[in-house]
Tab-separated table of N, CA and C in Angstrom:
chain	number	residue	atom	x	y	z
A	946	MET	N	2.036	-8.041	-7.272
A	946	MET	CA	0.632	-7.434	-7.269
A	946	MET	C	0.045	-7.251	-5.884
A	947	PRO	N	0.822	-6.035	-5.363
A	947	PRO	CA	0.225	-5.657	-4.011
A	947	PRO	C	-0.958	-4.748	-4.257
A	948	PHE	N	-1.585	-5.263	-3.193
A	948	PHE	CA	-2.958	-4.302	-2.875
A	948	PHE	C	-2.820	-3.362	-1.740
A	949	VAL	N	-3.015	-2.027	-2.067
A	949	VAL	CA	-2.828	-1.292	-1.079
A	949	VAL	C	-4.137	-0.489	-0.540
A	950	LYS	N	-4.312	-0.415	0.390
A	950	LYS	CA	-5.895	0.364	1.056
A	950	LYS	C	-5.067	1.309	2.289
A	951	LEU	N	-5.619	2.527	1.866
A	951	LEU	CA	-5.270	3.723	2.669
A	951	LEU	C	-6.504	4.460	3.052
A	952	VAL	N	-6.795	4.322	4.518
A	952	VAL	CA	-8.084	4.944	5.005
A	952	VAL	C	-7.408	6.147	5.835
A	953	THR	N	-8.043	7.381	5.889
A	953	THR	CA	-7.660	8.509	6.451
A	953	THR	C	-8.491	9.416	6.504
A	954	ASN	N	-8.422	10.344	7.549
A	954	ASN	CA	-9.240	11.421	7.915
A	954	ASN	C	-9.070	12.475	7.193
A	955	VAL	N	-8.093	12.653	6.265
A	955	VAL	CA	-7.540	13.863	5.614
A	955	VAL	C	-8.703	13.974	4.526
A	956	PRO	N	-9.329	15.314	4.394
A	956	PRO	CA	-10.487	15.457	3.369
A	956	PRO	C	-9.836	15.485	1.922
A	957	GLU	N	-10.645	14.837	1.263
A	957	GLU	CA	-10.522	14.509	-0.394
A	957	GLU	C	-9.705	15.920	-0.942
A	958	GLU	N	-10.172	16.840	-0.747
A	958	GLU	CA	-9.944	18.303	-1.352
A	958	GLU	C	-8.373	18.535	-0.815
A	959	LYS	N	-8.018	17.912	0.377
A	959	LYS	CA	-6.536	18.260	0.416
A	959	LYS	C	-5.593	17.000	0.281
A	960	ILE	N	-6.138	16.234	-0.477
A	960	ILE	CA	-5.111	15.049	-1.093
A	960	ILE	C	-4.981	15.648	-2.705
A	961	PRO	N	-3.681	15.362	-3.181
A	961	PRO	CA	-3.257	16.102	-4.407
A	961	PRO	C	-3.606	15.164	-5.413
A	962	GLN	N	-4.265	15.614	-6.606
A	962	GLN	CA	-4.775	15.076	-7.682
A	962	GLN	C	-3.751	13.808	-7.987
A	963	ASP	N	-2.719	13.753	-8.178
A	963	ASP	CA	-1.678	12.871	-8.414
A	963	ASP	C	-1.347	12.163	-7.237
A	964	PHE	N	-1.737	12.151	-6.151
A	964	PHE	CA	-1.382	11.232	-4.970
A	964	PHE	C	-1.146	10.167	-5.206
A	965	ASN	N	-2.250	9.254	-6.024
A	965	ASN	CA	-2.154	7.672	-6.208
A	965	ASN	C	-0.971	7.411	-6.978
A	966	GLN	N	-0.686	8.301	-8.026
A	966	GLN	CA	0.407	7.862	-9.094
A	966	GLN	C	1.743	7.873	-8.140
A	967	LYS	N	2.011	9.305	-7.479
A	967	LYS	CA	2.938	9.230	-6.578
A	967	LYS	C	3.361	8.373	-5.473
A	968	PHE	N	2.286	8.298	-4.706
A	968	PHE	CA	2.410	6.870	-4.064
A	968	PHE	C	2.536	5.535	-4.796
A	969	ASN	N	2.026	5.128	-5.813
A	969	ASN	CA	2.396	4.017	-6.475
A	969	ASN	C	3.838	4.058	-7.216
A	970	ARG	N	4.332	5.085	-7.588
A	970	ARG	CA	5.927	5.019	-7.914
A	970	ARG	C	6.797	4.852	-6.520
A	971	LEU	N	6.259	5.380	-5.710
A	971	LEU	CA	7.061	5.232	-4.400
A	971	LEU	C	7.295	3.811	-4.001
A	972	LEU	N	5.967	2.982	-3.796
A	972	LEU	CA	5.818	1.752	-3.513
A	972	LEU	C	6.667	1.193	-4.473
A	973	ALA	N	6.524	1.201	-6.041
A	973	ALA	CA	7.105	0.500	-6.746
A	973	ALA	C	8.679	0.728	-6.507
A	974	ASP	N	9.130	1.507	-6.152
A	974	ASP	CA	10.478	1.907	-5.838
A	974	ASP	C	10.910	1.188	-4.500
A	975	ILE	N	10.446	0.855	-3.734
A	975	ILE	CA	10.834	0.209	-2.537
A	975	ILE	C	10.595	-1.156	-2.362
A	976	PHE	N	9.545	-1.582	-3.110
A	976	PHE	CA	9.519	-3.048	-2.899
A	976	PHE	C	10.016	-3.608	-3.962
A	977	PRO	N	10.994	-4.594	-3.677
A	977	PRO	CA	11.872	-5.409	-4.438
A	977	PRO	C	11.186	-6.031	-5.642
A	978	GLY	N	11.286	-5.742	-6.742
A	978	GLY	CA	10.709	-6.598	-8.145
A	978	GLY	C	9.376	-6.525	-8.224
A	979	LYS	N	9.036	-5.149	-7.876
A	979	LYS	CA	7.315	-4.959	-8.074
A	979	LYS	C	7.494	-3.864	-8.935
A	980	SER	N	6.853	-3.941	-10.253
A	980	SER	CA	6.920	-2.736	-11.196
A	980	SER	C	5.435	-2.018	-10.992
A	981	TYR	N	5.718	-1.004	-11.285
A	981	TYR	CA	4.514	0.228	-11.133
A	981	TYR	C	3.215	-0.117	-11.589
A	982	GLU	N	3.304	-0.952	-12.844
A	982	GLU	CA	1.903	-1.498	-13.423
A	982	GLU	C	1.058	-2.638	-12.509
A	983	VAL	N	1.838	-3.382	-11.657
A	983	VAL	CA	1.191	-4.185	-10.767
A	983	VAL	C	0.570	-4.000	-9.599
A	984	PHE	N	0.500	-2.610	-9.356
A	984	PHE	CA	-0.077	-2.371	-7.932
A	984	PHE	C	-1.371	-1.834	-8.136
A	985	ALA	N	-2.288	-2.173	-7.050
A	985	ALA	CA	-3.772	-1.736	-7.201
A	985	ALA	C	-3.860	-0.949	-5.918
A	986	ILE	N	-4.163	0.499	-6.031
A	986	ILE	CA	-4.373	1.518	-4.668
A	986	ILE	C	-5.598	1.990	-4.688
A	987	ASP	N	-6.042	1.753	-3.296
A	987	ASP	CA	-7.532	2.398	-3.001
A	987	ASP	C	-7.269	3.412	-1.957
A	988	VAL	N	-7.604	4.692	-2.036
A	988	VAL	CA	-7.721	5.836	-0.954
A	988	VAL	C	-8.727	6.349	-0.805
A	989	ILE	N	-9.066	6.050	0.245
A	989	ILE	CA	-10.673	6.343	1.007
A	989	ILE	C	-10.092	7.444	2.175
A	990	SER	N	-10.489	8.762	1.834
A	990	SER	CA	-10.154	9.827	2.519
A	990	SER	C	-11.676	10.230	3.133
A	991	ASN	N	-11.768	11.449	4.179
A	991	ASN	CA	-12.584	12.198	4.546
A	991	ASN	C	-13.445	11.005	5.769
A	992	LYS	N	-12.981	10.184	6.298
A	992	LYS	CA	-13.592	9.291	7.013
A	992	LYS	C	-13.516	9.577	8.434
A	993	ARG	N	-14.485	9.342	9.030
A	993	ARG	CA	-14.837	9.804	10.676
A	993	ARG	C	-13.883	8.813	11.557
A	994	TYR	N	-12.423	9.308	11.528
A	994	TYR	CA	-11.736	8.318	11.919
A	994	TYR	C	-10.794	9.059	13.364
A	995	THR	N	-10.624	8.410	14.473
A	995	THR	CA	-9.908	8.969	15.351
A	995	THR	C	-8.634	7.998	15.776
A	996	PHE	N	-7.486	8.602	16.398
A	996	PHE	CA	-6.354	7.911	16.595
A	996	PHE	C	-6.031	8.285	17.779
A	997	GLY	N	-5.756	7.792	18.932
A	997	GLY	CA	-5.381	8.338	20.246
A	997	GLY	C	-6.358	9.312	20.627
A	998	GLY	N	-7.661	9.213	20.562
A	998	GLY	CA	-8.719	9.935	21.234
A	998	GLY	C	-8.809	11.409	20.284
A	999	THR	N	-7.849	11.371	19.110
A	999	THR	CA	-8.249	12.882	18.503
A	999	THR	C	-8.399	12.585	17.048
A	1000	SER	N	-9.013	13.759	16.363
A	1000	SER	CA	-9.189	13.609	15.211
A	1000	SER	C	-8.372	14.318	14.076
A	1001	GLU	N	-7.064	14.536	14.609
A	1001	GLU	CA	-6.007	15.263	13.880
A	1001	GLU	C	-5.689	14.484	12.848
A	1002	PRO	N	-5.086	14.684	11.659
A	1002	PRO	CA	-4.724	14.024	10.289
A	1002	PRO	C	-3.962	12.761	10.881
A	1003	SER	N	-4.651	11.529	10.401
A	1003	SER	CA	-4.123	10.223	10.947
A	1003	SER	C	-4.644	9.138	9.503
A	1004	ALA	N	-3.687	8.167	9.662
A	1004	ALA	CA	-4.056	7.082	8.390
A	1004	ALA	C	-4.164	5.585	9.061
A	1005	MET	N	-4.591	4.743	8.418
A	1005	MET	CA	-4.323	3.272	8.547
A	1005	MET	C	-3.987	2.613	7.139
A	1006	LEU	N	-3.163	2.135	7.049
A	1006	LEU	CA	-2.779	1.486	5.756
A	1006	LEU	C	-2.654	-0.046	5.820
A	1007	LYS	N	-3.099	-0.756	4.474
A	1007	LYS	CA	-2.787	-2.194	4.668
A	1007	LYS	C	-2.257	-2.624	3.277
A	1008	ILE	N	-1.290	-3.163	3.369
A	1008	ILE	CA	-0.455	-3.676	2.276
A	1008	ILE	C	-0.644	-5.164	2.134
A	1009	THR	N	-0.996	-5.477	1.185
A	1009	THR	CA	-1.247	-7.335	1.084
A	1009	THR	C	-0.352	-7.560	-0.289
A	1010	ALA	N	0.658	-8.361	-0.230
A	1010	ALA	CA	1.476	-8.629	-1.467
A	1010	ALA	C	2.031	-10.021	-1.124
A	1011	PHE	N	2.812	-10.636	-2.254
A	1011	PHE	CA	3.496	-11.709	-1.975
A	1011	PHE	C	4.740	-11.543	-1.917
A	1012	HIS	N	5.024	-12.445	-1.128
A	1012	HIS	CA	6.836	-12.759	-0.477
A	1012	HIS	C	7.550	-11.378	-0.443
A	1013	ILE	N	7.447	-10.182	-0.305
A	1013	ILE	CA	8.096	-9.341	0.022
A	1013	ILE	C	8.367	-8.518	1.458
A	1014	PHE	N	7.562	-9.173	2.156
A	1014	PHE	CA	7.934	-8.851	3.797
A	1014	PHE	C	8.808	-9.635	4.619
A	1015	SER	N	9.241	-8.737	5.527
A	1015	SER	CA	10.124	-9.355	6.753
A	1015	SER	C	10.319	-8.385	7.755
A	1016	PRO	N	10.917	-8.689	8.549
A	1016	PRO	CA	11.100	-7.957	9.985
A	1016	PRO	C	11.890	-6.463	9.743
A	1017	GLU	N	13.036	-6.777	8.757
A	1017	GLU	CA	13.946	-6.058	8.576
A	1017	GLU	C	13.478	-4.918	7.543
A	1018	LYS	N	12.891	-5.672	6.309
A	1018	LYS	CA	12.521	-4.742	5.030
A	1018	LYS	C	11.283	-3.854	5.457
A	1019	ASN	N	10.072	-4.373	6.392
A	1019	ASN	CA	8.994	-3.586	6.938
A	1019	ASN	C	9.496	-2.367	7.695
A	1020	VAL	N	10.626	-2.254	8.512
A	1020	VAL	CA	10.996	-1.092	8.782
A	1020	VAL	C	11.470	0.048	7.618
A	1021	LYS	N	12.062	-0.427	6.921
A	1021	LYS	CA	12.584	0.393	5.799
A	1021	LYS	C	11.131	0.807	5.021
A	1022	TYR	N	10.448	-0.128	4.624
A	1022	TYR	CA	9.077	0.009	4.096
A	1022	TYR	C	8.292	1.307	4.765
A	1023	SER	N	8.246	0.902	6.166
A	1023	SER	CA	7.373	1.840	7.124
A	1023	SER	C	8.128	3.262	6.979
A	1024	LYS	N	9.367	3.533	7.195
A	1024	LYS	CA	9.968	4.619	7.084
A	1024	LYS	C	9.560	5.522	5.623
A	1025	ALA	N	10.022	4.887	4.679
A	1025	ALA	CA	9.440	5.337	3.571
A	1025	ALA	C	8.210	6.124	3.209
A	1026	ILE	N	7.154	5.299	3.821
A	1026	ILE	CA	5.996	5.322	3.485
A	1026	ILE	C	5.487	6.476	4.729
A	1027	CYS	N	6.030	6.461	5.658
A	1027	CYS	CA	5.753	7.452	6.906
A	1027	CYS	C	6.056	8.925	6.341
A	1028	GLU	N	7.139	9.004	5.847
A	1028	GLU	CA	7.969	10.410	5.138
A	1028	GLU	C	7.170	10.672	4.160
A	1029	PHE	N	6.736	9.644	3.158
A	1029	PHE	CA	5.723	10.180	1.817
A	1029	PHE	C	4.545	10.826	2.591
A	1030	LEU	N	3.874	10.071	3.277
A	1030	LEU	CA	2.485	10.491	4.037
A	1030	LEU	C	2.746	12.036	4.575
A	1031	PHE	N	3.735	11.973	5.274
A	1031	PHE	CA	4.054	13.351	5.953
A	1031	PHE	C	4.460	14.443	4.894
A	1032	SER	N	5.035	14.417	4.066
A	1032	SER	CA	5.211	15.365	2.902
A	1032	SER	C	4.159	15.494	1.874
A	1033	THR	N	3.293	14.772	1.817
A	1033	THR	CA	2.234	14.799	0.687
A	1033	THR	C	0.849	15.193	1.487
A	1034	LEU	N	0.640	14.551	2.727
A	1034	LEU	CA	-0.450	14.859	3.532
A	1034	LEU	C	-0.381	15.476	4.824
A	1035	GLN	N	0.549	15.754	5.391
A	1035	GLN	CA	1.179	16.112	6.778
A	1035	GLN	C	0.774	15.423	7.838
A	1036	ILE	N	0.486	14.136	7.858
A	1036	ILE	CA	0.225	13.039	8.795
A	1036	ILE	C	1.387	12.530	9.354
A	1037	PRO	N	1.859	12.988	10.376
A	1037	PRO	CA	3.136	12.533	11.380
A	1037	PRO	C	2.932	10.920	11.436
A	1038	GLY	N	4.282	10.378	11.366
A	1038	GLY	CA	4.474	9.187	11.597
A	1038	GLY	C	3.670	8.396	12.865
A	1039	THR	N	3.622	9.269	13.666
A	1039	THR	CA	2.996	8.701	15.224
A	1039	THR	C	1.577	8.606	14.874
A	1040	ARG	N	0.930	8.855	13.624
A	1040	ARG	CA	-0.373	8.899	13.708
A	1040	ARG	C	-0.725	8.099	12.278
A	1041	ILE	N	0.370	7.166	12.143
A	1041	ILE	CA	-0.079	6.193	10.634
A	1041	ILE	C	0.396	4.856	11.312
A	1042	LEU	N	-0.627	3.867	11.245
A	1042	LEU	CA	-0.712	2.477	11.398
A	1042	LEU	C	-0.773	1.840	9.987
A	1043	ILE	N	0.461	0.855	9.701
A	1043	ILE	CA	0.752	0.265	8.634
A	1043	ILE	C	0.641	-1.426	9.004
A	1044	GLU	N	-0.287	-2.173	8.051
A	1044	GLU	CA	-0.626	-3.295	8.309
A	1044	GLU	C	0.138	-4.152	7.234
A	1045	PHE	N	1.381	-5.018	7.005
A	1045	PHE	CA	1.868	-5.779	6.262
A	1045	PHE	C	1.407	-6.912	5.855
A	1046	ILE	N	0.839	-7.444	5.038
A	1046	ILE	CA	0.197	-8.835	5.010
A	1046	ILE	C	0.729	-9.559	3.827
A	1047	ASP	N	1.443	-10.667	4.091
A	1047	ASP	CA	1.849	-11.618	3.161
A	1047	ASP	C	0.804	-12.609	2.788
A	1048	ILE	N	0.341	-12.749	1.517
A	1048	ILE	CA	-0.262	-13.549	0.851
A	1048	ILE	C	-0.247	-14.581	0.047
A	1049	ALA	N	-0.579	-15.955	-0.005
A	1049	ALA	CA	-0.006	-17.185	-0.529
A	1049	ALA	C	-0.937	-16.353	-2.209
A	1050	THR	N	0.034	-16.810	-3.337
A	1050	THR	CA	-0.428	-16.456	-4.452
A	1050	THR	C	-1.865	-17.504	-5.008
A	1051	CYS	N	-2.181	-18.713	-4.257
A	1051	CYS	CA	-3.427	-19.235	-4.305
A	1051	CYS	C	-4.414	-18.705	-4.098
A	1052	ASN	N	-4.347	-17.628	-3.081
A	1052	ASN	CA	-5.435	-17.088	-2.460
A	1052	ASN	C	-6.030	-15.825	-3.195
A	1053	VAL	N	-5.426	-15.589	-4.375
A	1053	VAL	CA	-5.585	-14.135	-5.063
A	1053	VAL	C	-6.317	-14.565	-6.641
A	1054	GLY	N	-7.520	-14.238	-6.740
A	1054	GLY	CA	-8.200	-14.175	-8.095
A	1054	GLY	C	-7.788	-13.304	-8.874
A	1055	PHE	N	-7.422	-13.625	-10.271
A	1055	PHE	CA	-6.843	-12.949	-11.294
A	1055	PHE	C	-7.406	-13.398	-12.717
A	1056	ASN	N	-8.161	-12.478	-13.609
A	1056	ASN	CA	-8.218	-13.024	-14.854
A	1056	ASN	C	-8.642	-14.504	-15.115
A	1057	SER	N	-9.903	-14.267	-14.175
A	1057	SER	CA	-10.733	-15.903	-14.629
A	1057	SER	C	-9.969	-17.082	-13.973
A	1058	SER	N	-8.945	-16.653	-13.213
A	1058	SER	CA	-8.098	-17.707	-12.589
A	1058	SER	C	-7.641	-17.564	-11.103
A	1059	THR	N	-6.586	-18.534	-10.728
A	1059	THR	CA	-5.831	-17.656	-9.579
A	1059	THR	C	-4.503	-17.277	-9.837
A	1060	VAL	N	-3.869	-16.604	-9.309
A	1060	VAL	CA	-2.373	-15.912	-9.454
A	1060	VAL	C	-1.538	-17.460	-9.332
A	1061	GLN	N	-1.567	-18.299	-8.600
A	1061	GLN	CA	-0.775	-19.345	-8.650
A	1061	GLN	C	-1.466	-20.402	-9.855
A	1062	ALA	N	-2.170	-20.667	-10.265
A	1062	ALA	CA	-2.662	-21.350	-11.511
A	1062	ALA	C	-2.010	-20.769	-12.733
A	1063	LEU	N	-2.148	-19.430	-12.914
A	1063	LEU	CA	-1.318	-18.570	-13.955
A	1063	LEU	C	0.250	-18.783	-13.727
A	1064	ILE	N	0.711	-18.574	-12.690
A	1064	ILE	CA	2.073	-18.817	-12.473
A	1064	ILE	C	2.339	-20.411	-12.931
A	1065	ASP	N	1.738	-21.455	-12.716
A	1065	ASP	CA	1.933	-22.652	-13.011
A	1065	ASP	C	1.918	-22.888	-14.578
A	1066	GLU	N	1.355	-22.227	-15.057
A	1066	GLU	CA	0.595	-22.236	-16.527
A	1066	GLU	C	2.087	-21.311	-17.566
A	1067	GLY	N	2.638	-20.603	-16.777
A	1067	GLY	CA	3.630	-19.506	-17.424
A	1067	GLY	C	3.028	-18.211	-17.885
A	1068	ASN	N	1.761	-18.129	-17.342
A	1068	ASN	CA	1.243	-16.896	-17.820
A	1068	ASN	C	1.198	-15.529	-16.571
A	1069	PHE	N	1.878	-16.007	-15.841
A	1069	PHE	CA	1.930	-14.681	-14.776
A	1069	PHE	C	3.458	-14.689	-13.911
A	1070	THR	N	3.865	-13.648	-13.726
A	1070	THR	CA	5.069	-13.419	-12.834
A	1070	THR	C	4.837	-12.395	-11.778
A	1071	THR	N	5.309	-12.685	-10.475
A	1071	THR	CA	5.267	-11.581	-9.462
A	1071	THR	C	6.309	-10.822	-9.499
A	1072	SER	N	7.290	-10.659	-10.365
A	1072	SER	CA	8.248	-9.743	-10.270
A	1072	SER	C	8.548	-9.258	-11.756
A	1073	LYS	N	9.350	-8.124	-11.588
A	1073	LYS	CA	9.519	-7.281	-12.945
A	1073	LYS	C	10.147	-8.228	-14.038
C-alpha cells in the first residue's frame, strides 16, 4: 500500500493526462510484491518550487511503503523513477529528490481499522 506524493514546478498543462496511470504501472513493476491496485498517488503540479536556486523543472518525491526499501533496492528505484520523470516531464535526475520512507503497518489506518489489525484478522495482505 505505497503512498506516493510528487511535488513539481512543472505546469499542469505539461503533465500528460495518463501520467498517474503510467507512473503507477512503473512503480508496481519495480516494487516487489506490490500490485497496481494498492498504490495511492498524488501529483501536485505548478508549485512555486526552486532547486539549486533556479526554477528549472524539478521535483520532490516522497514514497511511503511497508518493508520494500533497502540501500541496494533504493538505488534501483531511484534510477527507474528518474528515467521515467525525465522521459515524461523532462526533469533531469539532478533536479529530483526522492525520500523513501518505511512505515510500520500499525501506523496506517484503512477501512475503519489499521493495516496491522486487518493483517492479524486475515483481511489484508501487503503483497500480490
